[in-house]
PDB file of C-alpha atoms in Angstrom:
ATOM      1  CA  UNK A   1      18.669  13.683  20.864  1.00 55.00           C
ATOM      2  CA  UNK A   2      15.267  13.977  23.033  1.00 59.00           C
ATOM      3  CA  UNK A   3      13.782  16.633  19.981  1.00 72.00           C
ATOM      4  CA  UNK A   4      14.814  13.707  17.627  1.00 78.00           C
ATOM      5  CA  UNK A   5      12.997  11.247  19.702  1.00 71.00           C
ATOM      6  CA  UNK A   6      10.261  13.718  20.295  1.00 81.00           C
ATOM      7  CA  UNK A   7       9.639  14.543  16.464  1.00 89.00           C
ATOM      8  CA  UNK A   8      10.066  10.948  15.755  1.00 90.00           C
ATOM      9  CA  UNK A   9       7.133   9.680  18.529  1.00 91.00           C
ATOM     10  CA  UNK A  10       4.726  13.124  17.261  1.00 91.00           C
ATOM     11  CA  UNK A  11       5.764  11.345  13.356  1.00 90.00           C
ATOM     12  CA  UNK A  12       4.302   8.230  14.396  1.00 92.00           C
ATOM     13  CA  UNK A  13       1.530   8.843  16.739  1.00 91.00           C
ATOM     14  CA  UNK A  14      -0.145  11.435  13.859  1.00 90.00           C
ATOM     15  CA  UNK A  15       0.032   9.060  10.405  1.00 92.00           C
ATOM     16  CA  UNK A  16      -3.044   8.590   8.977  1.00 91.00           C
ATOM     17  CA  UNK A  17      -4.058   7.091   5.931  1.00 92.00           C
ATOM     18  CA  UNK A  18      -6.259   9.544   3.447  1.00 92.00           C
ATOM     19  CA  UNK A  19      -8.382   8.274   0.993  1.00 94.00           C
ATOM     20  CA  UNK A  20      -7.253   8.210  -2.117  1.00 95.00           C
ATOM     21  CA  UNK A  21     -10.134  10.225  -3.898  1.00 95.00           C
ATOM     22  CA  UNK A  22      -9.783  12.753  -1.744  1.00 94.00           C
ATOM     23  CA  UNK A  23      -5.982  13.197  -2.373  1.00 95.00           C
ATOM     24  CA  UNK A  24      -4.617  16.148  -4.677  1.00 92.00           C
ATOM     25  CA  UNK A  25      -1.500  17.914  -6.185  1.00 85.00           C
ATOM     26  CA  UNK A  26       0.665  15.760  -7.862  1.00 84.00           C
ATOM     27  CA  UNK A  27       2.611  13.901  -4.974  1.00 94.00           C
ATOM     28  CA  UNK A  28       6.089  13.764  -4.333  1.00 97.00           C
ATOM     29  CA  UNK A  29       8.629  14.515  -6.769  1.00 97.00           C
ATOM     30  CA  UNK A  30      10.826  11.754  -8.311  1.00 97.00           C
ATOM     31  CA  UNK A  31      13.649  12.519  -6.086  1.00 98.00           C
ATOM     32  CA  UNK A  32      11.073  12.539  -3.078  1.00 98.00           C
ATOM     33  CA  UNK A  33       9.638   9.400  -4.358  1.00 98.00           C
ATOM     34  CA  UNK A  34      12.843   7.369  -4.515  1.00 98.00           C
ATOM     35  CA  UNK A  35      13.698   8.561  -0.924  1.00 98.00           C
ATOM     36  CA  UNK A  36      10.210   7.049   0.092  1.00 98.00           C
ATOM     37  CA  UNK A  37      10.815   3.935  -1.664  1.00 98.00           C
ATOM     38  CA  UNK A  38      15.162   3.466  -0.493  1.00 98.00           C
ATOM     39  CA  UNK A  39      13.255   3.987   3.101  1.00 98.00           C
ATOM     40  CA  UNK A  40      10.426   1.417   2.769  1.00 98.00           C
ATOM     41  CA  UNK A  41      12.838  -0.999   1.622  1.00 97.00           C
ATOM     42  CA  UNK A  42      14.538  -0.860   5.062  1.00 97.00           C
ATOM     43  CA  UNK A  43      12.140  -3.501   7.020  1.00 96.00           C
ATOM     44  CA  UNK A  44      12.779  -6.842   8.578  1.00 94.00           C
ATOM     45  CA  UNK A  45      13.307  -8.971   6.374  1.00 95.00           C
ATOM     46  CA  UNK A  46      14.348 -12.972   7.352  1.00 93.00           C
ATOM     47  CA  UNK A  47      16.936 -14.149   5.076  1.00 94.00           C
ATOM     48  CA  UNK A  48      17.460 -10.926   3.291  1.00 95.00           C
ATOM     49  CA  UNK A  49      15.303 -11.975   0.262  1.00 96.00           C
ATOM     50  CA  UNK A  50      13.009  -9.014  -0.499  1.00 97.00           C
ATOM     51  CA  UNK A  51      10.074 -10.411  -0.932  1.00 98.00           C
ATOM     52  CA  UNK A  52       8.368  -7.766  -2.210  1.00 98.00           C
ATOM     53  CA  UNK A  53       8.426  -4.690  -5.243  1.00 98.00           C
ATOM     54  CA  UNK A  54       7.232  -1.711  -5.835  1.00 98.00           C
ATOM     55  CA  UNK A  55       5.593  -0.822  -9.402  1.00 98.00           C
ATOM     56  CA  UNK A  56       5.491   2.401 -10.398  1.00 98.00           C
ATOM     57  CA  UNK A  57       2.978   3.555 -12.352  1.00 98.00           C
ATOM     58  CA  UNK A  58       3.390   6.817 -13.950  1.00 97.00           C
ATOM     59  CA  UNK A  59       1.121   9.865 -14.444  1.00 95.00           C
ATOM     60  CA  UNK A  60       1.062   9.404 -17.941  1.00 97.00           C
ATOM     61  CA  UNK A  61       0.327   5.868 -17.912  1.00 98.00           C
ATOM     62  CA  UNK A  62      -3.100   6.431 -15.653  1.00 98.00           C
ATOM     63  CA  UNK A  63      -4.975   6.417 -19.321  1.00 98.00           C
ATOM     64  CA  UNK A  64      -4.011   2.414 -19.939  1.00 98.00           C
ATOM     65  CA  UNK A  65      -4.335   1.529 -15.937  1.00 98.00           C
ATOM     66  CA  UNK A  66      -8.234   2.670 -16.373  1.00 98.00           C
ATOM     67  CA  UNK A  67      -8.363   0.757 -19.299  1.00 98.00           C
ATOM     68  CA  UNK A  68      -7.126  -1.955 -17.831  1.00 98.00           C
ATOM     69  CA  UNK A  69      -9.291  -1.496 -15.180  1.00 98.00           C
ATOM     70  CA  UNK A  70     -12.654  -1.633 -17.359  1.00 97.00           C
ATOM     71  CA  UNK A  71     -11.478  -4.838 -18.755  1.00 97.00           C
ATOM     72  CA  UNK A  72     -11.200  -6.548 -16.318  1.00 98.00           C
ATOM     73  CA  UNK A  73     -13.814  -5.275 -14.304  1.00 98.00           C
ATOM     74  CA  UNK A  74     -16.162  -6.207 -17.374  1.00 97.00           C
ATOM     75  CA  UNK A  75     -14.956 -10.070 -16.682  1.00 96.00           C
ATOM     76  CA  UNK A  76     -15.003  -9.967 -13.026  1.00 95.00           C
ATOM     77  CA  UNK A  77     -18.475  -8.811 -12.810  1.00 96.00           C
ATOM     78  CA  UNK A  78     -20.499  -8.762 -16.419  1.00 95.00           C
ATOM     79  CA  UNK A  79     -23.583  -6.907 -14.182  1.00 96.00           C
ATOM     80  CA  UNK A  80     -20.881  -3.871 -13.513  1.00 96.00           C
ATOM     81  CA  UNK A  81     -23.058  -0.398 -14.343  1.00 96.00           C
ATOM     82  CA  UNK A  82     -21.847   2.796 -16.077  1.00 96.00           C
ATOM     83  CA  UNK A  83     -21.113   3.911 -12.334  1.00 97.00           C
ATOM     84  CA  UNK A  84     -18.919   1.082 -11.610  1.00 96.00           C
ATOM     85  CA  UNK A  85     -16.893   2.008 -14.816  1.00 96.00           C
ATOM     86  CA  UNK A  86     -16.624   5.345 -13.702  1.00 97.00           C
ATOM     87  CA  UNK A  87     -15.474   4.527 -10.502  1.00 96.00           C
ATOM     88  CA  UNK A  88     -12.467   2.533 -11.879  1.00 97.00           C
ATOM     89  CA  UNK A  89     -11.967   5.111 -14.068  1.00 97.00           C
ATOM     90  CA  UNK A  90     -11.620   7.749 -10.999  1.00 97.00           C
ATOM     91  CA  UNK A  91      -9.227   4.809  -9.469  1.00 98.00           C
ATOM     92  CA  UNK A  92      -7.224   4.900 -11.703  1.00 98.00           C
ATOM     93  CA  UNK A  93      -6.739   8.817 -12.139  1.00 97.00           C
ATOM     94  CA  UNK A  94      -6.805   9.436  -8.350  1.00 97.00           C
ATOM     95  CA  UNK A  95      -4.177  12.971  -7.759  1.00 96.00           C
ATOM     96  CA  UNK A  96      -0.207  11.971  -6.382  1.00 96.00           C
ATOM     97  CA  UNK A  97       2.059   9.334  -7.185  1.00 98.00           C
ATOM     98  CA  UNK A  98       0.675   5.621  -7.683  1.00 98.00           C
ATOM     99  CA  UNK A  99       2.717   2.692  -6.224  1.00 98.00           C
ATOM    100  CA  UNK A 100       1.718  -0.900  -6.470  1.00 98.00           C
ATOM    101  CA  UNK A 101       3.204  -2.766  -3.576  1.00 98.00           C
ATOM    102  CA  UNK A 102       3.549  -6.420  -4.821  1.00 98.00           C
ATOM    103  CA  UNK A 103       4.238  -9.903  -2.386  1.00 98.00           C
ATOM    104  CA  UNK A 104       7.206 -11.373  -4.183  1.00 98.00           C
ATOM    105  CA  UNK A 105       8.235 -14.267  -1.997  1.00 97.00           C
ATOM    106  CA  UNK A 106      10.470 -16.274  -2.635  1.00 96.00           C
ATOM    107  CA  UNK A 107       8.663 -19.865  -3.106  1.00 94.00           C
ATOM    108  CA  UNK A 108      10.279 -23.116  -1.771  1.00 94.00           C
ATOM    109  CA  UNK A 109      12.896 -21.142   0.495  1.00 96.00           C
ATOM    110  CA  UNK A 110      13.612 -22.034   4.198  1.00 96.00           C
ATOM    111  CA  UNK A 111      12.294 -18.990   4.948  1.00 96.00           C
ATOM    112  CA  UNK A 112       9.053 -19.401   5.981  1.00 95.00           C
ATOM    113  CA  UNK A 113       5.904 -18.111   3.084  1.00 94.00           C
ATOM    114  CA  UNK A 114       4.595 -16.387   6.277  1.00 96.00           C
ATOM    115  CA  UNK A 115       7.249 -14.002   7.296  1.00 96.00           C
ATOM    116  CA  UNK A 116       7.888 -12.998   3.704  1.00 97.00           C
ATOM    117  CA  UNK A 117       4.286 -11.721   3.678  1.00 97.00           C
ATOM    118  CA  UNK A 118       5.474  -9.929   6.606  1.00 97.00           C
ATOM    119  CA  UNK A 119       8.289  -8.807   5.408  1.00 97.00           C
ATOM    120  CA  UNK A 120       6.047  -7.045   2.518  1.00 98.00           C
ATOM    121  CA  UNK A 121       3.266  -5.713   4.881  1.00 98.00           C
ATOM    122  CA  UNK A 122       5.947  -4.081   6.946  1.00 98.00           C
ATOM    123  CA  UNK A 123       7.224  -2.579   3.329  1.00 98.00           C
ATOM    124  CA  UNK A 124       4.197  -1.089   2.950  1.00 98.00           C
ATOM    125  CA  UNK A 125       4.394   0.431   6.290  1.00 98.00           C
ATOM    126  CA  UNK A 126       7.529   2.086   5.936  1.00 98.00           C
ATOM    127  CA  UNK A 127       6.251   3.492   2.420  1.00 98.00           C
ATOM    128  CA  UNK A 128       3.290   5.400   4.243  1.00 98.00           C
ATOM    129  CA  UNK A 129       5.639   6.448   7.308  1.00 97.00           C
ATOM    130  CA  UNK A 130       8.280   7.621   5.285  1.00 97.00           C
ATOM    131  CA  UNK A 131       5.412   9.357   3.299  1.00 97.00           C
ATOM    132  CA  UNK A 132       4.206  11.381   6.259  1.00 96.00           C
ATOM    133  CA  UNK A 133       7.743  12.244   7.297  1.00 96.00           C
ATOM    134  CA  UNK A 134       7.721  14.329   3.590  1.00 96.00           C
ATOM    135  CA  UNK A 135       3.994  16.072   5.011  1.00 95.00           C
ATOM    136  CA  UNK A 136       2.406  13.265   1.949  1.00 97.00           C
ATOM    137  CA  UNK A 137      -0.518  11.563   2.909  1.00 96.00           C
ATOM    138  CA  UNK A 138      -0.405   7.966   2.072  1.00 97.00           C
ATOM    139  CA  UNK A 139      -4.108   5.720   0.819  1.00 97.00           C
ATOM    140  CA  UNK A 140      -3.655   2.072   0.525  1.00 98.00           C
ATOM    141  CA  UNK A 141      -6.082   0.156  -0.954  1.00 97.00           C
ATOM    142  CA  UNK A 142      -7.167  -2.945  -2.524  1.00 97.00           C
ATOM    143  CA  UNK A 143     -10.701  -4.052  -3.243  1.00 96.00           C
ATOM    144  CA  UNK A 144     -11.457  -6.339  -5.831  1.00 97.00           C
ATOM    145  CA  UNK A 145      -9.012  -4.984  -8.827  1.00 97.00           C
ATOM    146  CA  UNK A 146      -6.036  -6.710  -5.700  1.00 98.00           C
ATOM    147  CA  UNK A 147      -7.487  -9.781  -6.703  1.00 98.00           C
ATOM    148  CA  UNK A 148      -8.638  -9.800 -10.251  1.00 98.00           C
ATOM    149  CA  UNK A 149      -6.175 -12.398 -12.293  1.00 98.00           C
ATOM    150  CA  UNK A 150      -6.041  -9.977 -15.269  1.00 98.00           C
ATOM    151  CA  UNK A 151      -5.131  -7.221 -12.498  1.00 98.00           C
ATOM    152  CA  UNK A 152      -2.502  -9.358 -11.275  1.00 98.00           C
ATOM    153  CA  UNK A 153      -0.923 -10.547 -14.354  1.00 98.00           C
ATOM    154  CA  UNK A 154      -0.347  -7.362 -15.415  1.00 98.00           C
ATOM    155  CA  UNK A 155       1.859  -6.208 -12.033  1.00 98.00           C
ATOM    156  CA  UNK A 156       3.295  -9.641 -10.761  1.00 98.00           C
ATOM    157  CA  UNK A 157       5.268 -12.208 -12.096  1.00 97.00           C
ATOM    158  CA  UNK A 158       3.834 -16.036 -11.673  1.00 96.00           C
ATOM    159  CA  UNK A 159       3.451 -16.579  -7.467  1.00 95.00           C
ATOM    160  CA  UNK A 160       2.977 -13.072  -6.787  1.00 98.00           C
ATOM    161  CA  UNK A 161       0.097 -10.776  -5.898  1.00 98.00           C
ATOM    162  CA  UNK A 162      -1.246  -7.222  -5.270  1.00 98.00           C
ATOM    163  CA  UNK A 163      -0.710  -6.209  -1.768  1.00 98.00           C
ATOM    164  CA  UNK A 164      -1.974  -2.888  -2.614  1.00 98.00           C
ATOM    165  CA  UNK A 165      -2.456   0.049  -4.548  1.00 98.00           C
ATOM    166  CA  UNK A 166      -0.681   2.806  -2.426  1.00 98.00           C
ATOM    167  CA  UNK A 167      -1.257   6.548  -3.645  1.00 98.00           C
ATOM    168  CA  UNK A 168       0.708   9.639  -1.997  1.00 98.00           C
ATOM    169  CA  UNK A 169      -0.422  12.883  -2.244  1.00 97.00           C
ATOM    170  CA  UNK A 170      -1.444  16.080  -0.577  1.00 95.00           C
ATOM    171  CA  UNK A 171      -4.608  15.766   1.452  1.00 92.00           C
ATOM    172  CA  UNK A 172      -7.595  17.626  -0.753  1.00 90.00           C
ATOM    173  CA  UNK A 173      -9.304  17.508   2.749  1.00 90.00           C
ATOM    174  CA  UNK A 174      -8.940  17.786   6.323  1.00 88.00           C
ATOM    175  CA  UNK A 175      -8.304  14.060   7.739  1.00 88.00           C
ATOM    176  CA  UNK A 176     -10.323  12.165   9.984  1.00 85.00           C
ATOM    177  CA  UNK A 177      -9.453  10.393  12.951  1.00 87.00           C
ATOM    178  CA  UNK A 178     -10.972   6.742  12.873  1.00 86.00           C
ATOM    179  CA  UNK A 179     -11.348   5.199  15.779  1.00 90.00           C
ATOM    180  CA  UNK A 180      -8.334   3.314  17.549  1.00 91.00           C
ATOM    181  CA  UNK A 181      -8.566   0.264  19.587  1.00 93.00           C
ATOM    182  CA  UNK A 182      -8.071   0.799  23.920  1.00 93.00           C
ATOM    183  CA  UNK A 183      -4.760  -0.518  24.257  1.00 94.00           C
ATOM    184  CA  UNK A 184      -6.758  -2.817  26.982  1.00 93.00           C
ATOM    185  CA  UNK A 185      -8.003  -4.501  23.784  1.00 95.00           C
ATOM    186  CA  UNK A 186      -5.508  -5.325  21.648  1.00 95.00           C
ATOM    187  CA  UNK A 187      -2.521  -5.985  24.853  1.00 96.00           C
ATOM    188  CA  UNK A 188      -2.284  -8.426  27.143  1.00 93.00           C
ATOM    189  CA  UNK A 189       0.408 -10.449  29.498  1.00 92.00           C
ATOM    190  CA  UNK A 190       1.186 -13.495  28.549  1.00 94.00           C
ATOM    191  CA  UNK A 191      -0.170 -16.057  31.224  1.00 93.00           C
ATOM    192  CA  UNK A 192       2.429 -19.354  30.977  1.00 93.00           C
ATOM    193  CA  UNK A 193       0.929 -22.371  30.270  1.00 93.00           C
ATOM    194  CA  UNK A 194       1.178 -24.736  33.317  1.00 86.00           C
ATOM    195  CA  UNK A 195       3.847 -27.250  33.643  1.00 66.00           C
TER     196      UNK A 195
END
């Protein structure tokens, strides 16, 4: 039981994300990928309403995502150069498996709009996690094509939206540390209000 716990603390204090240009192979294999997917389903989630999907979009479906892409960058910014293009263009045919993790919530519910947005970053969580468990590197990303309506409408159903464009792969090189907050800065006790 302590080398479970062990392995399971090293799993957690070494994820980081990689970019997704820098990612290559082909990512995890379809039987890999569902296991990913049956563990990022397993989050909190109030009221047991699963707010949130996961579209996948398929290697040989990369050629109509960039077109999609252009489009819509074209209307979301008519000043877009050749190099912008491009870059959507590398987006969309970045190496592993492409998952688009969409905020589903369930609108008008008791369940507070809030914690189903939760529920979905926490989703997302578990995806990269369970990705690094399987030696994957996970990138998740949004940038402008998370907000573009055309983007949208072609993922989500009415009330949804992009929460990301998650890629998993093998790192094409080494990974960087980023910087991490002192715990000092990000924990503190609570100090009661006074009666």
């Amino acid at each position: 039981m302590l080398n479970d716990l062990s392995s399971t603390l090293a799993l957690l204090e070494t994820r980081r994300s990689g970019k997704p240009r820098d990612l290559a192979g082909s990512g995890p294999t379809a039987a890999e990928l569902d296991r990913i997917l049956t563990i990022a389903a397993r989050t909190p989630d109030h009221g047991k309403l699963f707010p949130w999907r996961f579209v996948l979009v398929a290697e040989e479906q990369r050629d109509a995502l960039a077109r999609l892409l252009r489009r819509a960058l074209a209307e979301h910014d008519p000043g877009a150069t050749r190099a912008h293009h491009d870059k959507e263009e590398q987006f969309a045919h970045n190496a592993g498996a492409l998952v688009v993790l969409v905020s589903a919530p369930v609108h008008g519910h008791k369940i507070a709009l809030w914690e189903q947005e939760l529920s979905c970053g926490a989703a997302g969580m578990n995806l990269l996690l369970a990705a690094h468990a399987l030696a994957y590197v996970g990138g998740w990303v949004t940038g402008w094509r998370a907000y573009d309506e055309q983007v949208r409408a072609a993922f989500c159903a009415p009330g949804e939206r992009i929460a990301g464009f998650i890629f998993i792969g093998k790192p094409g090189t080494e990974l960087e540390e980023r910087p991490r907050p002192p715990l000092a800065a990000v924990a503190r006790p609570w100090t009661a209000p006074d009666s």
